[in-house]
């Protein structure tokens, strides 16, 4: 059975993921990728870059697209001019609601603490916990028993509600037992908390020198829009892609790497004429959903969820999320992998004119926010970020469709999907349960492993030569330790699609076996054909 506990344990044991600064007790919300993890995440980012940016064919009209289009890349800095964050809206609006516990001194995100109503006699208490979804009901019961001072033999005096609710769904928090508290009503009212990490430019560090680590890579693209137009001769419609780190001071980082404080994004800002924006929005929603299934996420575990109006981010006139059924969520719930937002002309106009008022009446162009003297409250760049169509001579501010994916959430989803327990024969031919990571070959950290059956009789020499030849093309592993069955098991856990074994026949006949990770099928091929065979299977 797949469970988050087993996946987390495999990730640590096999070197996919480690807690950051673990020898000092770790730091919440930060994760390090181990030798296998770094390859997986790099493969994911490379697949994205290759499929969306470098490999995109400018001359064809992709299925479902209104026309052909161009794609280029950027790599912008993490620290940018402070004015960027004022005009983007992040300075004023990028916050979550948090509550503090007066007893435990801990801080929680209001919409993330879950719990249930528990009743003994006339007394009804909302018992909350931060436990993972799969343990939540048990943990609530355990805390409620303790709160009501009930022994196991009196367990039937306690009623625990069926419905799991988050704190933001309650009318008031007076009857709440906070996750780390022993008494009721210890939570403050919810307050806003800006999620950007502050930092200071230079040694003097005055108020004007305060800036932020970027909370999204998108703004680097917007502020370079004109530079890209002028330097690369791209024409609207076109997209700019960027992969890079973003930082958010999440109040309650949780669920392994799902909500981290430092993470990587793979973002596209796609610039199009306003009258085509809905068509491009639909195109990108379909294109991005298909990308995940092509790389191995099952369509039963993925949904496309259109946001309700009240959920929309301050800049968005329409957003759909691609969501995945992560195993840490209760059945029927999904977590966001990627958002595809129709941002209108909000960003380019904000960087031209100063921060725009997101509360402008629906259907009206957004207004520049004014101060009490009737002057723009935030200074724009003053640069003209509009576009003139060479054919029609029409001038407009392009609308933007933004497919914004998380590389860490993607990697986590592929790890969760890949985790499989099935039956496979051991060295003696007895069927045993094996753990295998069925990662798509493009994503697998190691593409093949080479084993000499024994460390003598000319086998290591042949195996090392095959390893050397494959290494020129792929990430390959050489293993001569232990029984072959055990070596297979180690590679199954690492997600290696192919294992090549050199045996007696390799010495006498010049052939090896290639074992397929998923079908367990073993095929004999000529040693000279190994590289072409693996290349062909990989493609
Ligand atoms: N530029 C738009 C933007 O940043 P977002 O929905 O806030 O939109 C996009 O973030 C993606 O970045 C998310 O779908 C998710 O995959 C990833 N992401 C956001 N916050 C994250 C966090 N705290 N930890 C890990 N990934 C995160």
Coordinates of C-alpha atoms and ligand atoms in Angstrom, one line a residue:
X1 CA 0.0 0.0 0.0
X2 CA 1.3 3.4 -1.0
X3 CA 1.6 5.9 1.9
X4 CA 3.3 9.2 2.5
X5 CA 5.3 7.6 5.4
X6 CA 6.8 5.0 3.0
X7 CA 7.5 7.5 0.3
X8 CA 9.3 9.9 2.7
X9 CA 11.3 7.0 4.2
X10 CA 12.4 5.8 0.7
X11 CA 13.4 9.3 -0.3
X12 CA 15.7 9.6 2.7
X13 CA 17.0 6.0 2.5
X14 CA 17.9 6.2 -1.2
X15 CA 19.1 9.8 -1.3
X16 CA 16.2 11.6 -3.1
X17 CA 15.5 14.2 -0.3
X18 CA 17.0 15.2 3.0
X19 CA 15.9 17.8 5.5
X20 CA 18.0 20.9 5.2
X21 CA 20.7 21.3 8.0
X22 CA 19.6 18.0 9.4
X23 CA 22.6 17.5 11.7
X24 CA 21.5 20.7 13.5
X25 CA 18.0 19.5 13.9
X26 CA 16.7 20.7 10.5
X27 CA 15.0 23.9 9.5
X28 CA 11.4 23.9 8.7
X29 CA 10.3 24.4 5.1
X30 CA 13.7 23.8 3.6
X31 CA 14.8 20.6 1.8
X32 CA 18.0 19.3 0.1
X33 CA 18.0 17.0 -2.9
X34 CA 20.4 14.1 -2.6
X35 CA 22.3 12.4 -5.4
X36 CA 19.2 10.7 -6.9
X37 CA 16.8 13.6 -6.1
X38 CA 19.0 16.2 -7.8
X39 CA 19.0 14.1 -11.0
X40 CA 15.2 13.7 -10.9
X41 CA 14.5 17.4 -10.4
X42 CA 17.1 18.4 -13.1
X43 CA 15.5 15.9 -15.5
X44 CA 12.1 17.4 -14.7
X45 CA 13.3 20.9 -15.3
X46 CA 15.2 19.8 -18.5
X47 CA 12.0 18.1 -19.8
X48 CA 10.0 21.3 -19.2
X49 CA 12.7 23.5 -20.8
X50 CA 13.1 21.2 -23.8
X51 CA 9.3 20.7 -24.3
X52 CA 8.2 24.3 -23.7
X53 CA 11.1 26.5 -24.7
X54 CA 14.1 25.1 -26.6
X55 CA 12.3 22.3 -28.5
X56 CA 9.3 24.4 -29.4
X57 CA 8.9 24.7 -33.2
X58 CA 8.1 28.3 -34.1
X59 CA 6.9 27.4 -37.6
X60 CA 4.1 25.0 -36.8
X61 CA 0.7 25.6 -35.4
X62 CA 0.4 23.2 -32.4
X63 CA -2.9 21.3 -32.0
X64 CA -5.4 23.5 -30.3
X65 CA -3.4 26.8 -30.7
X66 CA -4.9 29.8 -32.5
X67 CA -1.6 30.3 -34.4
X68 CA 2.1 29.5 -34.4
X69 CA 4.2 31.3 -31.8
X70 CA 7.7 31.8 -30.5
X71 CA 9.3 30.9 -27.2
X72 CA 12.5 32.2 -25.6
X73 CA 14.1 31.9 -22.2
X74 CA 15.4 34.2 -19.4
X75 CA 17.4 33.8 -16.2
X76 CA 16.8 36.8 -13.9
X77 CA 18.1 37.7 -10.5
X78 CA 16.4 36.7 -7.2
X79 CA 16.8 40.2 -5.7
X80 CA 15.2 43.0 -7.8
X81 CA 14.5 46.7 -7.4
X82 CA 12.1 47.1 -4.4
X83 CA 9.7 49.1 -6.6
X84 CA 9.0 45.8 -8.6
X85 CA 7.2 44.3 -5.6
X86 CA 5.2 47.5 -4.9
X87 CA 4.0 47.7 -8.5
X88 CA 3.4 43.9 -8.8
X89 CA 1.0 44.1 -5.8
X90 CA 3.1 41.7 -3.6
X91 CA 4.1 44.4 -1.2
X92 CA 0.4 45.2 -0.3
X93 CA -1.4 42.0 -1.1
X94 CA 0.8 38.9 -0.8
X95 CA -0.2 37.7 2.6
X96 CA -1.9 34.8 4.4
X97 CA -4.0 34.9 7.5
X98 CA -2.2 33.6 10.6
X99 CA -3.2 33.0 14.2
X100 CA -0.9 32.8 17.2
X101 CA -1.4 30.5 20.2
X102 CA -1.0 32.4 23.4
X103 CA -0.2 29.2 25.3
X104 CA 2.3 27.4 23.0
X105 CA 3.6 30.6 21.4
X106 CA 3.3 28.8 18.0
X107 CA 1.9 30.4 14.8
X108 CA -0.4 28.7 12.4
X109 CA -2.0 29.4 9.0
X110 CA -5.7 29.9 9.7
X111 CA -6.8 27.9 6.7
X112 CA -4.5 25.0 7.4
X113 CA -5.3 23.9 10.9
X114 CA -7.8 21.0 10.7
X115 CA -9.9 19.4 13.3
X116 CA -13.3 18.0 14.4
X117 CA -16.0 18.8 16.8
X118 CA -15.8 16.4 19.8
X119 CA -18.4 16.1 22.5
X120 CA -18.6 14.6 26.0
X121 CA -21.9 15.1 27.7
X122 CA -23.0 18.8 27.2
X123 CA -19.4 20.0 26.5
X124 CA -18.5 20.4 22.8
X125 CA -14.9 21.3 21.9
X126 CA -13.2 21.7 18.5
X127 CA -10.1 19.7 18.7
X128 CA -7.4 20.6 16.1
X129 CA -4.2 19.1 15.0
X130 CA -1.5 19.5 12.3
X131 CA -1.3 15.7 11.8
X132 CA -1.2 14.4 8.2
X133 CA -4.6 13.7 6.7
X134 CA -4.3 9.9 7.1
X135 CA -3.7 10.3 10.9
X136 CA -5.9 13.3 11.5
X137 CA -9.0 11.5 12.9
X138 CA -6.9 9.3 15.2
X139 CA -4.9 12.2 16.5
X140 CA -8.1 14.3 17.2
X141 CA -9.6 11.3 19.1
X142 CA -6.3 10.9 21.1
X143 CA -6.2 14.6 22.0
X144 CA -9.9 14.7 22.9
X145 CA -9.5 11.7 25.2
X146 CA -6.7 13.5 27.0
X147 CA -8.6 16.8 27.1
X148 CA -11.7 15.2 28.7
X149 CA -9.4 13.1 30.9
X150 CA -11.1 9.9 29.6
X151 CA -9.5 6.4 30.0
X152 CA -9.8 3.8 27.3
X153 CA -12.6 1.9 29.1
X154 CA -14.7 5.1 28.9
X155 CA -14.0 5.8 25.3
X156 CA -17.7 5.5 24.3
X157 CA -18.5 8.6 26.3
X158 CA -16.7 10.6 23.6
X159 CA -18.3 11.5 20.2
X160 CA -16.0 12.6 17.4
X161 CA -17.6 14.4 14.4
X162 CA -17.3 12.9 11.0
X163 CA -16.5 16.1 9.2
X164 CA -12.9 17.4 9.1
X165 CA -12.9 21.2 9.1
X166 CA -10.2 23.9 8.9
X167 CA -10.2 26.8 11.4
X168 CA -11.3 29.3 8.8
X169 CA -14.6 27.4 8.4
X170 CA -15.6 28.0 12.1
X171 CA -17.7 30.9 13.2
X172 CA -15.6 31.7 16.3
X173 CA -12.5 30.1 17.8
X174 CA -13.5 30.2 21.5
X175 CA -14.1 26.5 21.8
X176 CA -11.0 25.5 19.9
X177 CA -8.3 23.4 21.4
X178 CA -5.2 24.7 19.4
X179 CA -2.9 22.0 18.0
X180 CA -0.2 22.4 20.7
X181 CA -2.3 23.7 23.6
X182 CA -3.8 22.1 26.7
X183 CA -6.6 24.7 27.3
X184 CA -9.3 26.2 25.1
X185 CA -9.5 29.6 23.5
X186 CA -5.8 30.3 23.3
X187 CA -5.8 31.5 19.6
X188 CA -5.6 35.2 18.6
X189 CA -7.8 36.6 15.9
X190 CA -6.4 36.0 12.4
X191 CA -4.0 38.6 11.2
X192 CA -2.4 39.3 7.8
X193 CA 1.3 38.2 7.4
X194 CA 3.3 39.2 4.3
X195 CA 5.0 36.1 2.9
X196 CA 8.0 37.9 1.3
X197 CA 11.4 37.4 2.9
X198 CA 12.9 40.8 3.6
X199 CA 16.6 41.6 3.0
X200 CA 18.8 44.7 2.9
X201 CA 20.9 46.0 0.0
X202 CA 24.4 47.3 0.9
X203 CA 26.1 48.0 4.2
X204 CA 24.1 51.0 5.3
X205 CA 20.7 49.3 5.4
X206 CA 18.2 52.2 5.6
X207 CA 14.5 51.9 5.0
X208 CA 15.0 52.6 1.3
X209 CA 17.5 49.7 1.0
X210 CA 15.0 47.1 2.1
X211 CA 14.1 44.7 -0.6
X212 CA 12.8 41.1 -0.9
X213 CA 13.8 37.7 -2.2
X214 CA 11.5 37.1 -5.2
X215 CA 8.3 35.2 -4.3
X216 CA 7.8 34.3 -7.9
X217 CA 10.0 34.3 -11.0
X218 CA 7.3 36.0 -13.1
X219 CA 8.2 39.6 -12.3
X220 CA 11.7 39.2 -13.8
X221 CA 10.1 38.3 -17.1
X222 CA 7.7 41.3 -17.0
X223 CA 10.4 43.9 -16.3
X224 CA 12.5 42.5 -19.1
X225 CA 9.6 42.4 -21.6
X226 CA 11.0 45.4 -23.6
X227 CA 14.6 44.1 -23.5
X228 CA 13.5 40.8 -25.0
X229 CA 11.3 42.4 -27.7
X230 CA 14.2 44.8 -28.7
X231 CA 16.9 42.1 -28.6
X232 CA 15.3 39.0 -30.0
X233 CA 12.9 40.4 -32.7
X234 CA 10.1 38.2 -31.3
X235 CA 6.6 39.1 -32.3
X236 CA 3.4 38.8 -30.3
X237 CA 2.2 36.1 -29.7
X238 CA 5.3 34.8 -28.0
X239 CA 6.2 33.4 -24.6
X240 CA 9.2 33.9 -22.2
X241 CA 10.1 31.0 -19.9
X242 CA 12.2 31.0 -16.8
X243 CA 13.2 28.3 -14.2
X244 CA 14.5 29.5 -10.9
X245 CA 14.3 29.7 -7.1
X246 CA 11.5 31.6 -5.3
X247 CA 11.1 32.2 -1.6
X248 CA 8.0 32.5 0.5
X249 CA 8.0 32.7 4.3
X250 CA 5.2 30.2 4.6
X251 CA 3.5 30.3 8.1
X252 CA 3.1 26.5 8.2
X253 CA 5.4 24.7 5.7
X254 CA 4.2 21.2 5.5
X255 CA 3.5 18.0 3.6
X256 CA 7.1 17.2 2.8
X257 CA 8.3 19.5 0.0
X258 CA 4.8 20.4 -1.0
X259 CA 4.8 23.7 0.9
X260 CA 8.4 24.9 1.3
X261 CA 9.9 28.2 2.0
X262 CA 12.5 27.9 -0.7
X263 CA 11.4 26.3 -3.9
X264 CA 11.8 26.3 -7.7
X265 CA 9.3 27.5 -10.3
X266 CA 9.0 26.9 -14.0
X267 CA 7.1 29.8 -15.3
X268 CA 6.0 31.0 -18.7
X269 CA 4.6 34.5 -19.4
X270 CA 2.8 34.3 -22.7
X271 CA 2.1 37.6 -24.4
X272 CA -0.8 37.8 -26.8
X273 CA -3.2 40.3 -28.4
X274 CA -6.1 41.0 -26.0
X275 CA -8.7 39.7 -28.4
X276 CA -7.0 36.3 -28.6
X277 CA -6.4 35.9 -24.9
X278 CA -9.3 33.5 -24.1
X279 CA -8.2 31.1 -26.9
X280 CA -4.6 31.2 -25.7
X281 CA -5.8 30.6 -22.1
X282 CA -7.6 27.4 -23.2
X283 CA -4.7 26.3 -25.3
X284 CA -2.2 26.5 -22.4
X285 CA -4.6 24.8 -19.9
X286 CA -4.9 21.8 -22.2
X287 CA -1.2 21.8 -23.2
X288 CA 0.1 21.8 -19.6
X289 CA -2.3 19.1 -18.4
X290 CA -1.3 16.8 -21.3
X291 CA 2.4 17.4 -20.3
X292 CA 2.0 15.8 -16.9
X293 CA 0.2 12.7 -18.3
X294 CA 2.9 12.3 -21.0
X295 CA 5.5 12.1 -18.3
X296 CA 3.6 9.5 -16.3
X297 CA 1.0 11.0 -14.0
X298 CA -2.2 9.1 -14.3
X299 CA -5.1 11.0 -15.5
X300 CA -7.3 9.6 -12.7
X301 CA -5.1 11.4 -10.2
X302 CA -5.1 14.7 -11.9
X303 CA -7.8 17.4 -12.2
X304 CA -8.2 20.8 -13.8
X305 CA -9.9 23.1 -11.3
X306 CA -11.3 26.5 -12.4
X307 CA -11.0 29.1 -9.6
X308 CA -14.2 30.8 -8.3
X309 CA -14.1 34.6 -8.6
X310 CA -13.4 35.1 -4.9
X311 CA -10.4 32.8 -5.0
X312 CA -8.7 34.7 -7.8
X313 CA -5.3 36.3 -7.1
X314 CA -5.2 40.1 -7.2
X315 CA -4.0 40.2 -10.8
X316 CA -6.1 37.4 -12.3
X317 CA -9.2 37.6 -14.5
X318 CA -9.3 33.7 -14.7
X319 CA -7.2 30.9 -13.3
X320 CA -7.3 27.2 -13.5
X321 CA -5.2 24.9 -11.3
X322 CA -3.8 21.5 -12.3
X323 CA -4.1 19.5 -9.2
X324 CA -2.8 16.1 -8.1
X325 CA -4.2 13.5 -5.6
X326 CA -1.2 13.6 -3.3
X327 CA -1.3 10.7 -0.8
X328 CA -1.1 13.1 2.2
X329 CA -4.5 14.4 1.3
X330 CA -7.8 12.8 2.2
X331 CA -9.4 10.8 -0.6
X332 CA -11.2 13.1 -3.1
X333 CA -8.9 16.1 -2.3
X334 CA -6.2 17.4 -4.6
X335 CA -3.2 19.7 -4.2
X336 CA -2.0 22.3 -6.7
X337 CA 0.8 21.4 -9.1
X338 CA 0.5 24.3 -11.4
X339 CA -1.7 27.4 -12.0
X340 CA -2.6 28.7 -15.4
X341 CA -3.6 32.3 -14.9
X342 CA -5.1 34.8 -17.4
X343 CA -3.4 37.9 -16.0
X344 CA -4.8 40.4 -18.5
X345 CA -2.6 43.4 -18.9
X346 CA -2.2 44.0 -15.2
X347 CA 1.6 43.3 -14.9
X348 CA 2.8 45.3 -17.9
X349 CA 0.5 48.2 -17.1
X350 CA 1.5 48.2 -13.5
X351 CA 5.2 48.3 -14.4
X352 CA 4.5 51.2 -16.8
X353 CA 2.1 53.3 -14.8
X354 CA 2.5 52.3 -11.1
X355 CA 0.5 49.8 -9.1
X356 CA -3.0 49.4 -10.4
X357 CA -6.1 49.1 -8.3
X358 CA -7.3 45.5 -8.4
X359 CA -10.7 46.6 -7.0
X360 CA -11.6 48.5 -10.2
X361 CA -15.2 47.5 -11.1
X362 CA -15.3 44.2 -13.1
X363 CA -15.1 44.7 -16.8
X364 CA -13.4 48.2 -16.4
X365 CA -9.8 48.8 -17.2
X366 CA -7.8 48.8 -13.9
X367 CA -7.2 52.2 -12.4
X368 CA -3.9 53.6 -11.2
X369 CA -4.1 54.0 -7.4
X370 CA -3.9 57.7 -6.4
X371 CA -2.7 59.2 -3.1
X372 CA -4.5 61.9 -1.2
X373 CA -3.0 64.6 -3.5
X374 CA -4.4 62.9 -6.6
X375 CA -0.9 61.7 -7.7
X376 CA -0.1 58.0 -8.4
X377 CA 0.5 56.3 -5.1
X378 CA 3.2 54.1 -6.6
X379 CA 5.7 55.2 -9.2
X380 CA 5.8 53.1 -12.4
X381 CA 8.9 52.7 -14.5
X382 CA 7.6 55.3 -17.0
X383 CA 8.8 53.0 -19.8
X384 CA 6.4 52.2 -22.6
X385 CA 5.7 48.5 -22.4
X386 CA 3.1 48.4 -25.1
X387 CA 3.6 46.6 -28.4
X388 CA 3.0 47.8 -32.0
X389 CA 1.9 45.2 -34.5
X390 CA 4.0 45.6 -37.6
X391 CA 1.3 44.4 -40.0
X392 CA -1.8 46.3 -38.6
X393 CA 0.2 49.1 -37.0
X394 CA -2.1 48.7 -34.0
X395 CA -0.6 49.5 -30.6
X396 CA -1.7 47.6 -27.5
X397 CA -0.5 46.3 -24.1
X398 CA -0.4 42.6 -24.6
X399 CA -2.5 40.3 -22.4
X400 CA -0.6 37.6 -20.5
X401 CA -1.4 33.9 -20.0
X402 CA 0.8 32.4 -17.3
X403 CA 1.4 28.7 -16.9
X404 CA 3.2 28.6 -13.5
X405 CA 4.5 25.3 -12.3
X406 CA 6.4 24.2 -9.2
X407 CA 9.5 22.1 -9.9
X408 CA 9.5 20.7 -6.3
X409 CA 5.8 19.9 -6.3
X410 CA 6.2 18.3 -9.8
X411 CA 9.1 16.2 -8.5
X412 CA 7.0 15.2 -5.4
X413 CA 4.0 14.2 -7.6
X414 CA 6.2 12.1 -9.8
X415 CA 7.8 10.4 -6.8
X416 CA 4.3 9.7 -5.3
X417 CA 3.0 8.4 -8.6
X418 CA 6.1 6.2 -9.2
X419 CA 6.0 4.5 -5.8
X420 CA 4.8 0.9 -6.3
X421 CA 4.8 -2.3 -4.4
X422 CA 4.4 -5.5 -6.5
X423 CA 5.6 -9.1 -6.6
X424 CA 8.9 -10.1 -8.3
X425 CA 11.0 -13.3 -8.1
X426 CA 14.1 -13.2 -5.8
X427 CA 17.4 -15.0 -6.6
X428 CA 15.9 -18.4 -5.8
X429 CA 12.8 -17.8 -8.0
X430 CA 10.5 -17.2 -5.0
X431 CA 8.0 -14.4 -5.4
X432 CA 8.7 -11.5 -3.0
X433 CA 7.2 -8.0 -2.5
X434 CA 9.4 -5.4 -4.1
X435 CA 9.3 -1.7 -3.9
X436 CA 9.8 -0.1 -7.3
X437 CA 9.8 3.5 -8.4
X438 CA 8.1 3.4 -11.8
X439 CA 9.5 6.8 -13.0
X440 CA 9.2 7.7 -16.7
X441 CA 12.6 7.0 -18.3
X442 CA 13.1 10.7 -19.1
X443 CA 12.8 11.5 -15.4
X444 CA 14.6 8.5 -13.9
X445 CA 17.8 9.7 -12.1
X446 CA 19.7 6.7 -13.5
X447 CA 18.9 5.4 -16.9
X448 CA 20.7 2.0 -16.6
X449 CA 22.8 -0.1 -14.2
X450 CA 25.6 -2.5 -15.3
X451 CA 26.3 -5.6 -13.3
X452 CA 29.0 -8.2 -13.8
X453 CA 27.5 -11.5 -12.5
X454 CA 30.7 -12.3 -10.6
X455 CA 33.9 -10.3 -10.0
X456 CA 36.1 -12.7 -12.1
X457 CA 36.3 -14.7 -15.4
X458 CA 36.6 -11.5 -17.5
X459 CA 33.1 -10.3 -16.6
X460 CA 34.1 -7.1 -14.8
X461 CA 36.3 -6.0 -17.8
X462 CA 33.3 -6.3 -20.2
X463 CA 30.9 -4.7 -17.7
X464 CA 33.3 -1.7 -17.2
X465 CA 33.6 -1.2 -20.9
X466 CA 29.8 -1.2 -21.4
X467 CA 29.5 1.2 -18.4
X468 CA 32.1 3.5 -20.0
X469 CA 30.3 3.5 -23.4
X470 CA 26.9 4.2 -21.8
X471 CA 28.2 6.9 -19.5
X472 CA 29.0 9.0 -22.6
X473 CA 25.3 9.3 -23.2
X474 CA 23.4 8.6 -20.0
X475 CA 23.7 8.7 -16.2
X476 CA 24.6 5.0 -15.5
X477 CA 25.5 3.1 -12.3
X478 CA 28.0 0.3 -12.0
X479 CA 27.4 -2.3 -9.2
X480 CA 29.4 -5.5 -8.5
X481 CA 28.3 -6.0 -4.9
X482 CA 26.0 -8.7 -3.6
X483 CA 23.6 -11.2 -5.2
X484 CA 22.2 -10.0 -8.5
X485 CA 18.6 -10.1 -7.1
X486 CA 19.6 -7.6 -4.5
X487 CA 21.3 -5.4 -7.0
X488 CA 18.1 -5.4 -9.0
X489 CA 16.1 -4.4 -5.9
X490 CA 18.4 -1.5 -5.2
X491 CA 17.9 -0.2 -8.8
X492 CA 14.2 -0.8 -8.6
X493 CA 14.0 1.5 -5.6
X494 CA 16.1 4.1 -7.4
X495 CA 13.7 3.9 -10.4
X496 CA 16.4 2.7 -12.9
X497 CA 14.5 1.5 -16.0
X498 CA 17.2 -0.9 -17.3
X499 CA 19.7 -3.3 -15.7
X500 CA 22.4 -4.9 -17.9
X501 CA 24.0 -8.1 -16.6
X502 CA 27.3 -9.5 -17.9
X503 CA 27.5 -13.3 -17.4
X504 CA 29.3 -16.3 -18.8
X505 CA 27.6 -16.0 -22.2
X506 CA 28.8 -12.4 -22.5
X507 CA 32.4 -13.8 -22.4
X508 CA 31.8 -16.7 -24.8
X509 CA 29.2 -15.2 -27.1
X510 CA 29.4 -11.4 -26.7
X511 CA 25.8 -10.9 -25.5
X512 CA 24.3 -9.5 -22.3
X513 CA 20.8 -9.4 -20.7
X514 CA 18.8 -6.2 -20.4
X515 CA 16.1 -6.4 -17.7
X516 CA 13.2 -4.1 -17.9
X517 CA 12.3 -2.6 -14.5
X518 CA 8.5 -2.6 -15.0
X519 CA 7.8 -5.8 -17.1
X520 CA 10.8 -7.7 -15.5
X521 CA 11.3 -9.1 -19.0
X522 CA 14.9 -10.0 -19.8
X523 CA 16.2 -9.7 -23.4
X524 CA 19.6 -10.9 -24.7
X525 CA 21.3 -8.4 -27.0
X526 CA 24.8 -8.1 -28.5
X527 CA 27.3 -6.1 -26.4
X528 CA 28.0 -3.9 -29.5
X529 CA 24.2 -3.0 -29.6
X530 CA 23.8 -2.1 -25.9
X531 CA 24.2 1.7 -26.4
X532 CA 21.8 1.8 -29.4
X533 CA 19.3 -0.5 -27.7
X534 CA 19.2 1.7 -24.5
X535 CA 19.0 4.8 -26.7
X536 CA 16.1 3.4 -28.6
X537 CA 14.2 2.3 -25.5
X538 CA 14.8 5.7 -23.9
X539 CA 13.2 7.5 -26.8
Ligands
LIG1 N1 3.6 33.6 -10.8 C1 2.4 33.0 -10.3 C2 2.6 32.2 -9.1 O1 3.7 32.2 -8.5 P1 1.5 30.5 -7.5 O2 0.2 29.6 -7.7 O3 1.6 31.2 -6.3 O4 1.6 31.4 -8.8 C3 2.9 28.7 -8.8 O5 2.7 29.5 -7.7 C4 3.4 27.3 -8.5 O6 4.6 27.4 -7.6 C5 2.4 26.5 -7.6 O7 1.4 25.9 -8.5 C6 3.3 25.5 -7.0 O8 3.6 24.4 -7.8 C7 4.6 26.3 -6.7 N2 4.6 26.8 -5.3 C8 4.0 27.9 -4.8 N3 4.2 28.0 -3.5 C9 5.0 27.0 -3.2 C10 5.6 26.5 -1.9 N4 5.5 27.2 -0.8 N5 6.3 25.4 -1.9 C11 6.5 24.7 -3.1 N6 6.0 25.1 -4.3 C12 5.2 26.2 -4.3

